[in-house]
Short mmCIF file of C-alpha atoms in Angstrom, two decimals:
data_model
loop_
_atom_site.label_atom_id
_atom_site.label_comp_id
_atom_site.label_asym_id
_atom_site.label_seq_id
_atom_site.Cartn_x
_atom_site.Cartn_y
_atom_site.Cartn_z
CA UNK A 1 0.00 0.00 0.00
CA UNK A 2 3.01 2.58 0.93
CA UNK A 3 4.60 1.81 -2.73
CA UNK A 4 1.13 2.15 -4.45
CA UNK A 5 0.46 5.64 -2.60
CA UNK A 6 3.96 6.80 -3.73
CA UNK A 7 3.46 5.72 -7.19
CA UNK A 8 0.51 8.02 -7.16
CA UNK A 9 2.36 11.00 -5.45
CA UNK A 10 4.70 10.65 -8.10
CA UNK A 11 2.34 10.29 -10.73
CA UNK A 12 1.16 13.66 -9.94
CA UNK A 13 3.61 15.62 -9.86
CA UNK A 14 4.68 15.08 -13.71
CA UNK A 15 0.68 15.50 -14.42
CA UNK A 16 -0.03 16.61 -17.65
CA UNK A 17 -3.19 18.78 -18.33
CA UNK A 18 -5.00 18.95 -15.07
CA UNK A 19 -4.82 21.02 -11.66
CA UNK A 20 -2.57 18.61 -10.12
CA UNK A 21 -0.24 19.77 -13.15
CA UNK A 22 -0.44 23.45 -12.15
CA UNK A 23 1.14 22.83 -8.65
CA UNK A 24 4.57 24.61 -6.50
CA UNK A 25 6.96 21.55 -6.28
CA UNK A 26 6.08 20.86 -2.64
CA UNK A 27 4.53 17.09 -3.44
CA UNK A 28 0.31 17.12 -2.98
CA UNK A 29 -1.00 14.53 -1.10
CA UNK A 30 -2.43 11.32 -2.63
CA UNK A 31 -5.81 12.15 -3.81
CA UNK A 32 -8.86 9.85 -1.82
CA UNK A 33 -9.46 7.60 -4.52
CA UNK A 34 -12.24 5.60 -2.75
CA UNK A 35 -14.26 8.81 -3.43
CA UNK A 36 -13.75 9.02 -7.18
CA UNK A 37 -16.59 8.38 -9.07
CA UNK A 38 -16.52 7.50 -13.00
CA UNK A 39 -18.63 9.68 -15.17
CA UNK A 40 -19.54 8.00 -19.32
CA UNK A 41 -20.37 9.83 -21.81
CA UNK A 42 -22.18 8.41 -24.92
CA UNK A 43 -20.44 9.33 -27.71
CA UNK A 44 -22.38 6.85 -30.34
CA UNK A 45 -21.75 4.13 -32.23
CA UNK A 46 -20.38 2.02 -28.82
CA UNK A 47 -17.91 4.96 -28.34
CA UNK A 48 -17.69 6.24 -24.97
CA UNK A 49 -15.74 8.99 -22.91
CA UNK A 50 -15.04 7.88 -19.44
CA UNK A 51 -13.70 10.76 -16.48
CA UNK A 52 -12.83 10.42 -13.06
CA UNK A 53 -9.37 11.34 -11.94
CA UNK A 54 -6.61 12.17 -14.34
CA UNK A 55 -7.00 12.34 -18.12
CA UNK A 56 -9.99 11.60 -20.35
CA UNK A 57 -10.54 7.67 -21.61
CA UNK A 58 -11.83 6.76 -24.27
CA UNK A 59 -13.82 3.42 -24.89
CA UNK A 60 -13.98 1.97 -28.47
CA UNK A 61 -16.66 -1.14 -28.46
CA UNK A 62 -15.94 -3.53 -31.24
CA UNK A 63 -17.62 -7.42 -32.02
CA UNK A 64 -14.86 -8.86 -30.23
CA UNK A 65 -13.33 -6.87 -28.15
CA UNK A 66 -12.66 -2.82 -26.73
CA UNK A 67 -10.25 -0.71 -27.80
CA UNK A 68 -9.29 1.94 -24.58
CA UNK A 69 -7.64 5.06 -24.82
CA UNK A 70 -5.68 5.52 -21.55
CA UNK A 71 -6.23 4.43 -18.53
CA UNK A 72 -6.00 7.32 -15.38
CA UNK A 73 -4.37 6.01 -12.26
CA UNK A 74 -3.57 2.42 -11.00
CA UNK A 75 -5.82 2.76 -7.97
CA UNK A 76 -9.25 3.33 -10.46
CA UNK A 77 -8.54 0.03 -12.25
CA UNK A 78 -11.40 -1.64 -10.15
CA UNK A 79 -13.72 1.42 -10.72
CA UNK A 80 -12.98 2.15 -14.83
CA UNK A 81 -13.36 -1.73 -15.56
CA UNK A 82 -16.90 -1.67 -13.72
CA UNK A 83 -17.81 1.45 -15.45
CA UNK A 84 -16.86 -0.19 -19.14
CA UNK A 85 -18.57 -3.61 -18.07
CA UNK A 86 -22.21 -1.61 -17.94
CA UNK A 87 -21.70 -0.72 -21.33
CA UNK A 88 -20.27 -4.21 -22.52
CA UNK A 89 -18.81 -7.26 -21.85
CA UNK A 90 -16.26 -7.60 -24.18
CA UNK A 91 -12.61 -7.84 -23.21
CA UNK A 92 -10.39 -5.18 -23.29
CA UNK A 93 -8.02 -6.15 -26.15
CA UNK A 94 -5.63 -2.85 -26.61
CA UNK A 95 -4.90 -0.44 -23.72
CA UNK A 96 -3.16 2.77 -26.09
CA UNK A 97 -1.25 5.50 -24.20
CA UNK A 98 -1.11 9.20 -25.89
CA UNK A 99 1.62 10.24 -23.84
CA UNK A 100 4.15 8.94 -21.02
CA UNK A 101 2.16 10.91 -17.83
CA UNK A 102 1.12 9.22 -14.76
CA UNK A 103 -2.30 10.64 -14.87
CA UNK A 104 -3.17 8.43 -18.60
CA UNK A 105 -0.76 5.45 -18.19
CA UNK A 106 -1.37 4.46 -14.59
CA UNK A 107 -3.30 1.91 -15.52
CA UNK A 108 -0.83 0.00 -18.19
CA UNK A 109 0.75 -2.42 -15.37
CA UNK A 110 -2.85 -3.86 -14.12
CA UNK A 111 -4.80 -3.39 -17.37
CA UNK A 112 -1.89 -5.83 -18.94
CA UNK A 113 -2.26 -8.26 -16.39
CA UNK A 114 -6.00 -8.39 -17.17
CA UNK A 115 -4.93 -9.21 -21.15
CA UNK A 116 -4.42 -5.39 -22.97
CA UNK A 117 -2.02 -5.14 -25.43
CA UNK A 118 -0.28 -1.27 -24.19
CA UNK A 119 0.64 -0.07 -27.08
CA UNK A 120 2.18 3.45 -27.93
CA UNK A 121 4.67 5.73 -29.81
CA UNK A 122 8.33 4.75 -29.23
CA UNK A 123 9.49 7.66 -27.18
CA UNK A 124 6.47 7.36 -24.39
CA UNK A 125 8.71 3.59 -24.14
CA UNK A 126 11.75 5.31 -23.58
CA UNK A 127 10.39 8.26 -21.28
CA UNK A 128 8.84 5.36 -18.83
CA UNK A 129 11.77 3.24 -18.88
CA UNK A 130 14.27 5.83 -18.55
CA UNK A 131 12.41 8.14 -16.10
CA UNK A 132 11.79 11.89 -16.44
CA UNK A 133 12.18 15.09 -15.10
CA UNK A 134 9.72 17.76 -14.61
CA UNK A 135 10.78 20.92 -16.38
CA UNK A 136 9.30 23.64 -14.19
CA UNK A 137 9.36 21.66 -10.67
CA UNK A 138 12.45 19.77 -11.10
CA UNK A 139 10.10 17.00 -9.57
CA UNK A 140 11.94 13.36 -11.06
CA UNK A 141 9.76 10.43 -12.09
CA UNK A 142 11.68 7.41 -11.71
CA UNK A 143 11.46 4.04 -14.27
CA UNK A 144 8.64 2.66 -14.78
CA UNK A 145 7.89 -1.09 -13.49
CA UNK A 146 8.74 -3.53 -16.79
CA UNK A 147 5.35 -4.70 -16.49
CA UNK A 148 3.65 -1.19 -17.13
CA UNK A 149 5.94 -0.44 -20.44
CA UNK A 150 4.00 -0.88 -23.63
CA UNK A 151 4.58 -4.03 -25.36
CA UNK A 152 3.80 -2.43 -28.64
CA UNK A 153 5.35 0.33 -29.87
CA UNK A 154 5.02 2.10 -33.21
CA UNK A 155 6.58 5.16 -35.38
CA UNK A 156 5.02 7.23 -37.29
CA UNK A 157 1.47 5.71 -37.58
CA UNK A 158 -0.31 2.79 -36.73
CA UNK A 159 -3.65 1.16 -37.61
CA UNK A 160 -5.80 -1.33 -34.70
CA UNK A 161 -8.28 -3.55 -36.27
CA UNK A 162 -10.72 -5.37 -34.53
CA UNK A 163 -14.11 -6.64 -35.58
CA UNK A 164 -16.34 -4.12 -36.64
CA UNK A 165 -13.74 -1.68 -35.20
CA UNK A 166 -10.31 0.39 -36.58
CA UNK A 167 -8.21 3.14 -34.59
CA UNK A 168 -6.02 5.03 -36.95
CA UNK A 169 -2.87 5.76 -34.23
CA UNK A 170 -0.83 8.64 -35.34
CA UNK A 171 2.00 10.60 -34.20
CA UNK A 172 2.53 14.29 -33.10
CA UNK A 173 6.01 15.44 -32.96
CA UNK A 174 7.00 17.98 -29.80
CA UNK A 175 3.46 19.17 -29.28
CA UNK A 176 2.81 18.11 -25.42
CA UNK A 177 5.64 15.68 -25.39
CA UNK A 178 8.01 14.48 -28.20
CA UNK A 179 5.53 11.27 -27.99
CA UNK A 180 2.22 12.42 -28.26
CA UNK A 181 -0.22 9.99 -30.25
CA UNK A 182 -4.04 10.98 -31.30
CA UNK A 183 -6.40 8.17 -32.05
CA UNK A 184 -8.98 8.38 -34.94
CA UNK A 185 -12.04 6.20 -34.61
CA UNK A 186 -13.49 7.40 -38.42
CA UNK A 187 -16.56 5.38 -38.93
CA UNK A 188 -17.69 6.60 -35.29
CA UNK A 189 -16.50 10.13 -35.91
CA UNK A 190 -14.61 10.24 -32.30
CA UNK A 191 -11.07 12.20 -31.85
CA UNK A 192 -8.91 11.36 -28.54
CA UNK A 193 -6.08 14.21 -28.49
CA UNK A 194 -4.42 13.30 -25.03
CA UNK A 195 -3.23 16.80 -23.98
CA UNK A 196 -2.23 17.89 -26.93
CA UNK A 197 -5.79 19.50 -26.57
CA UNK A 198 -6.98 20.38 -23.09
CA UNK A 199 -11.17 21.99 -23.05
CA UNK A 200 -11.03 25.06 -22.06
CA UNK A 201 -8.06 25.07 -20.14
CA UNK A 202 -4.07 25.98 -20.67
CA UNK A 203 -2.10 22.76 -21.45
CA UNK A 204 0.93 22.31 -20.02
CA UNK A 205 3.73 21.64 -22.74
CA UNK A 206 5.84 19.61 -21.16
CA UNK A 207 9.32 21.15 -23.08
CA UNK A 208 11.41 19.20 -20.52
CA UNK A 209 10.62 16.01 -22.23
CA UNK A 210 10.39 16.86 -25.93
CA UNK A 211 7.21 19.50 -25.62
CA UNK A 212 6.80 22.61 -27.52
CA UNK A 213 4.14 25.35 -28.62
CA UNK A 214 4.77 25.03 -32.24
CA UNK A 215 3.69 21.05 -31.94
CA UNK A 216 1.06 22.05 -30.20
CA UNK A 217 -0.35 24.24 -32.87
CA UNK A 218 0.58 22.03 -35.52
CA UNK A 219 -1.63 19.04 -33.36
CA UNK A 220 -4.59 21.85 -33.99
CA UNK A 221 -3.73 22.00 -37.46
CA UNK A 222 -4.36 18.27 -38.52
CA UNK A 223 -7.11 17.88 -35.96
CA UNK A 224 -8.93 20.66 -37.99
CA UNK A 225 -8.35 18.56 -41.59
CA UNK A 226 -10.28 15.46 -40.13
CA UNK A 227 -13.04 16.73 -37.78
CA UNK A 228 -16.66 18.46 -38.78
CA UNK A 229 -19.27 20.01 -36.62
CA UNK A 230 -20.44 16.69 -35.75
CA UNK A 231 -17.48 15.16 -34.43
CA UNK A 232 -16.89 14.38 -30.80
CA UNK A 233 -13.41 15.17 -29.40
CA UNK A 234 -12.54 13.63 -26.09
CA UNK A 235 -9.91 16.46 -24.92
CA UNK A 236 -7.08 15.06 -22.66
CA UNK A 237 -8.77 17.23 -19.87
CA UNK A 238 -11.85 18.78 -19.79
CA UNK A 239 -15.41 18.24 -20.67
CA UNK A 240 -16.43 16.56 -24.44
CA UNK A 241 -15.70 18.96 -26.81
CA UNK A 242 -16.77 19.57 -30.62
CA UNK A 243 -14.59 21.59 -33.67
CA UNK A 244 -15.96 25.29 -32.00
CA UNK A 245 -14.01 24.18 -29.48
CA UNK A 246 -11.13 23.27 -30.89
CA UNK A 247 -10.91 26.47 -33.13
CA UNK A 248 -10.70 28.70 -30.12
CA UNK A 249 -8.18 26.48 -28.19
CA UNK A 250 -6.23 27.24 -31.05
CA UNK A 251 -6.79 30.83 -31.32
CA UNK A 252 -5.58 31.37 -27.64
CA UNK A 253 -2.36 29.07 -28.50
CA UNK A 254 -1.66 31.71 -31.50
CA UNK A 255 -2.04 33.95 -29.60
CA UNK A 256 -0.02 32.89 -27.02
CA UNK A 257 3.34 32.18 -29.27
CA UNK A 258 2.76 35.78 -30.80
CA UNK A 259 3.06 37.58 -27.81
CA UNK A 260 5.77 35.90 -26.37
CA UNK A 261 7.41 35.35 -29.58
CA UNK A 262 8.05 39.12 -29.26
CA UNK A 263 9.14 39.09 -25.65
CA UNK A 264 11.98 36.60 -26.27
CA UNK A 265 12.48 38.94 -29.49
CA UNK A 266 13.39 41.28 -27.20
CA UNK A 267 15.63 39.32 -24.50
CA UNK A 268 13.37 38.99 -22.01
CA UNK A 269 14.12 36.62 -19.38
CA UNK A 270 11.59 34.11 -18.00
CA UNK A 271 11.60 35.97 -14.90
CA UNK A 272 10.55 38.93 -17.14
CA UNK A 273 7.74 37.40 -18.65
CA UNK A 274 5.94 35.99 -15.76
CA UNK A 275 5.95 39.52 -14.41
CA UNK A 276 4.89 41.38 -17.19
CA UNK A 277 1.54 38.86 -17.64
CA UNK A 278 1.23 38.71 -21.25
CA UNK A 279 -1.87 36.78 -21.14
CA UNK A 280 -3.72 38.56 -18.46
CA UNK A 281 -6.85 38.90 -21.06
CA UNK A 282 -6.83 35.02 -21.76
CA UNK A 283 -6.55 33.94 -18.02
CA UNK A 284 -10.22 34.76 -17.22
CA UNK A 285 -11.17 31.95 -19.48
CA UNK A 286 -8.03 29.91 -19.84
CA UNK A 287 -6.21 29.47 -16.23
CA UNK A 288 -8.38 28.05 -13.26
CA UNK A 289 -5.85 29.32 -10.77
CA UNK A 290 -3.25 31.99 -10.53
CA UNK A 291 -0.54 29.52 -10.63
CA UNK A 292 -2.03 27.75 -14.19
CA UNK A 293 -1.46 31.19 -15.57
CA UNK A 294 1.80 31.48 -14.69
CA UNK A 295 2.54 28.20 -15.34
CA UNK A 296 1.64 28.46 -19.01
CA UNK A 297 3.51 32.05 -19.75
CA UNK A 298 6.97 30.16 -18.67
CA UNK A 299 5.86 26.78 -20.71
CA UNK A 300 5.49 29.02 -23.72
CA UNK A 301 8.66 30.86 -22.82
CA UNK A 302 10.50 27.73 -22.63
CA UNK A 303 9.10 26.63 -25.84
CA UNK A 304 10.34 29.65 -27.84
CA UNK A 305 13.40 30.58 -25.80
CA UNK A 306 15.25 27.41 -24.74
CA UNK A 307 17.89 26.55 -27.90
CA UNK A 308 18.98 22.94 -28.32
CA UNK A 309 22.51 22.12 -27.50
CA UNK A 310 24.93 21.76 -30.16
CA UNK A 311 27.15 18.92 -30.62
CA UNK A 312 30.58 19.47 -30.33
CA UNK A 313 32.27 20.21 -33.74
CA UNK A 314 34.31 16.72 -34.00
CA UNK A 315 30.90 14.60 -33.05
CA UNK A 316 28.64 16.50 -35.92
CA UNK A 317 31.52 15.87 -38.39
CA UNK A 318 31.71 11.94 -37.25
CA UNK A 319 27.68 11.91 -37.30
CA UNK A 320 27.40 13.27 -40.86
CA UNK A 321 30.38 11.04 -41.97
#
């Protein structure tokens, strides 16, 4: 019980999209899980969006089996499997993560042992074997348990087929994290963006571990191609959302790398940015707390400021050779 209720401490602090993400780097306490409750959301044609604590799932019914779109924390394993067995029976074939935070692959270690296939972009792999750092509360996730790693992994894009039933998997480079993965369900008209979209809140763009604003706006940018005014977007956080949604997410995110785009223009220092509150207009809508608001001016800062390092001279010459 001690190891589970650090995991979940830990898990927290390198949250994603939600409050818990918007906290000083003192650790929170472990939230009460027995007092979670799981809310679904019809989304038609067997789809369904499933919330309770941590990011957005998404349930894909097929003939033969369910397709599930991360998976919150380890501790609501009981409650999410009882809330997708009143909607059907069938066995939860693939378990796929759209990003390497605690809050959406919590559940890969005991969703596994109940059959899943985890399966997810190479880097989120990597980040949960290797163990990450977060970039603005220097809080360190260590490796993940071998058991809770994805046992499929995929570049680029990937296609799940089940009976009556296809995800299209595909890749975002440095949007939220350098191994972000959105999840097309066509025939049902259902988009699950992990955090590269959060509903009417900031994202946090995680630039420690491969994030960046540009991504982010380029996620927007090929979520726009495939949706209509009829499609249902399950947001990484938030409430359902639909394209009117999505268009003004984007709009604040433009707007957001054009103001700052100047500031670092102009040498100013993170410290400098925070203070002169560049988005004071969009936090009414935007930043629940005080601290979100800051929190996103020196993600965005980071995103356009922060150069990568250069190899030495001798390594790029041996690379290219």
């Amino acid at each position: 019980m001690h190891k589970m209720k650090l995991a979940v401490v830990v898990a927290l602090m390198a949250l994603s999209g939600g409050v818990f993400a918007q906290t000083p780097a003192a650790t929170p306490p472990p939230p009460d899980f027995s007092k979670v409750e799981i809310k679904t959301t019809d989304l038609g044609d067997d789809v369904y969006m499933l919330e309770g604590q941590g990011g957005n799932v998404t349930v894909a019914v097929a003939r033969d089996g369910i397709i599930m779109v991360d998976s919150e924390f380890a501790p609501l394993h009981d409650k999410i499997k009882d809330a997708i067995v009143l909607v059907s029976k069938q066995p939860i074939k693939y378990l796929i993560n759209t990003h390497f935070h605690g809050d959406h692959t919590g559940g890969n270690e005991p969703f596994a042992k109940d059959g899943a296939t985890v399966v997810a972009e190479v880097n989120v792999k990597n980040r949960l074997a290797a163990g990450t750092t977060n970039g603005l509360t220097g809080a360190k996730t260590p490796p993940a348990a071998p058991d809770a790693l994805p046992s499929k992994t995929y570049t680029g894009a990937f296609k799940l087929r089940l009976n009556g039933r296809v995800a299209d998997l595909k890749h975002i480079a440095n949007a939220h994290t350098d191994g972000d993965t959105y999840v097309w369900f066509k025939t049902a008209n259902v988009l699950s963006t992990g955090d590269t979209f959060t509903n009417g809140r900031y994202p946090n763009i995680d630039f420690a571990n491969g994030g960046n604003i540009k991504g982010m706006i380029a996620a927007t940018d090929v979520y726009l191609k495939l949706v209509n005014a009829r499609t249902r977007i399950v947001p990484g956080h938030g409430p359902i959302a639909d394209k009117a949604a999505l268009i003004d997410y984007r709009t604040m995110l433009l707007t957001a790398r054009d103001r700052m785009a100047k500031l670092v223009k102009d040498g100013k220092s993170e410290d400098d940015v925070v203070a002169a509150k560049p988005f004071a207009d969009l936090d009414a809508k935007w930043a629940p707390t005080e601290l979100a608001g800051k929190n996103f001016i020196r993600v965005v800062w980071h995103s356009l400021a922060d150069r990568p390092e250069k190899k030495p001279l001798l390594k790029r010459i041996l690379h290219r050779s």
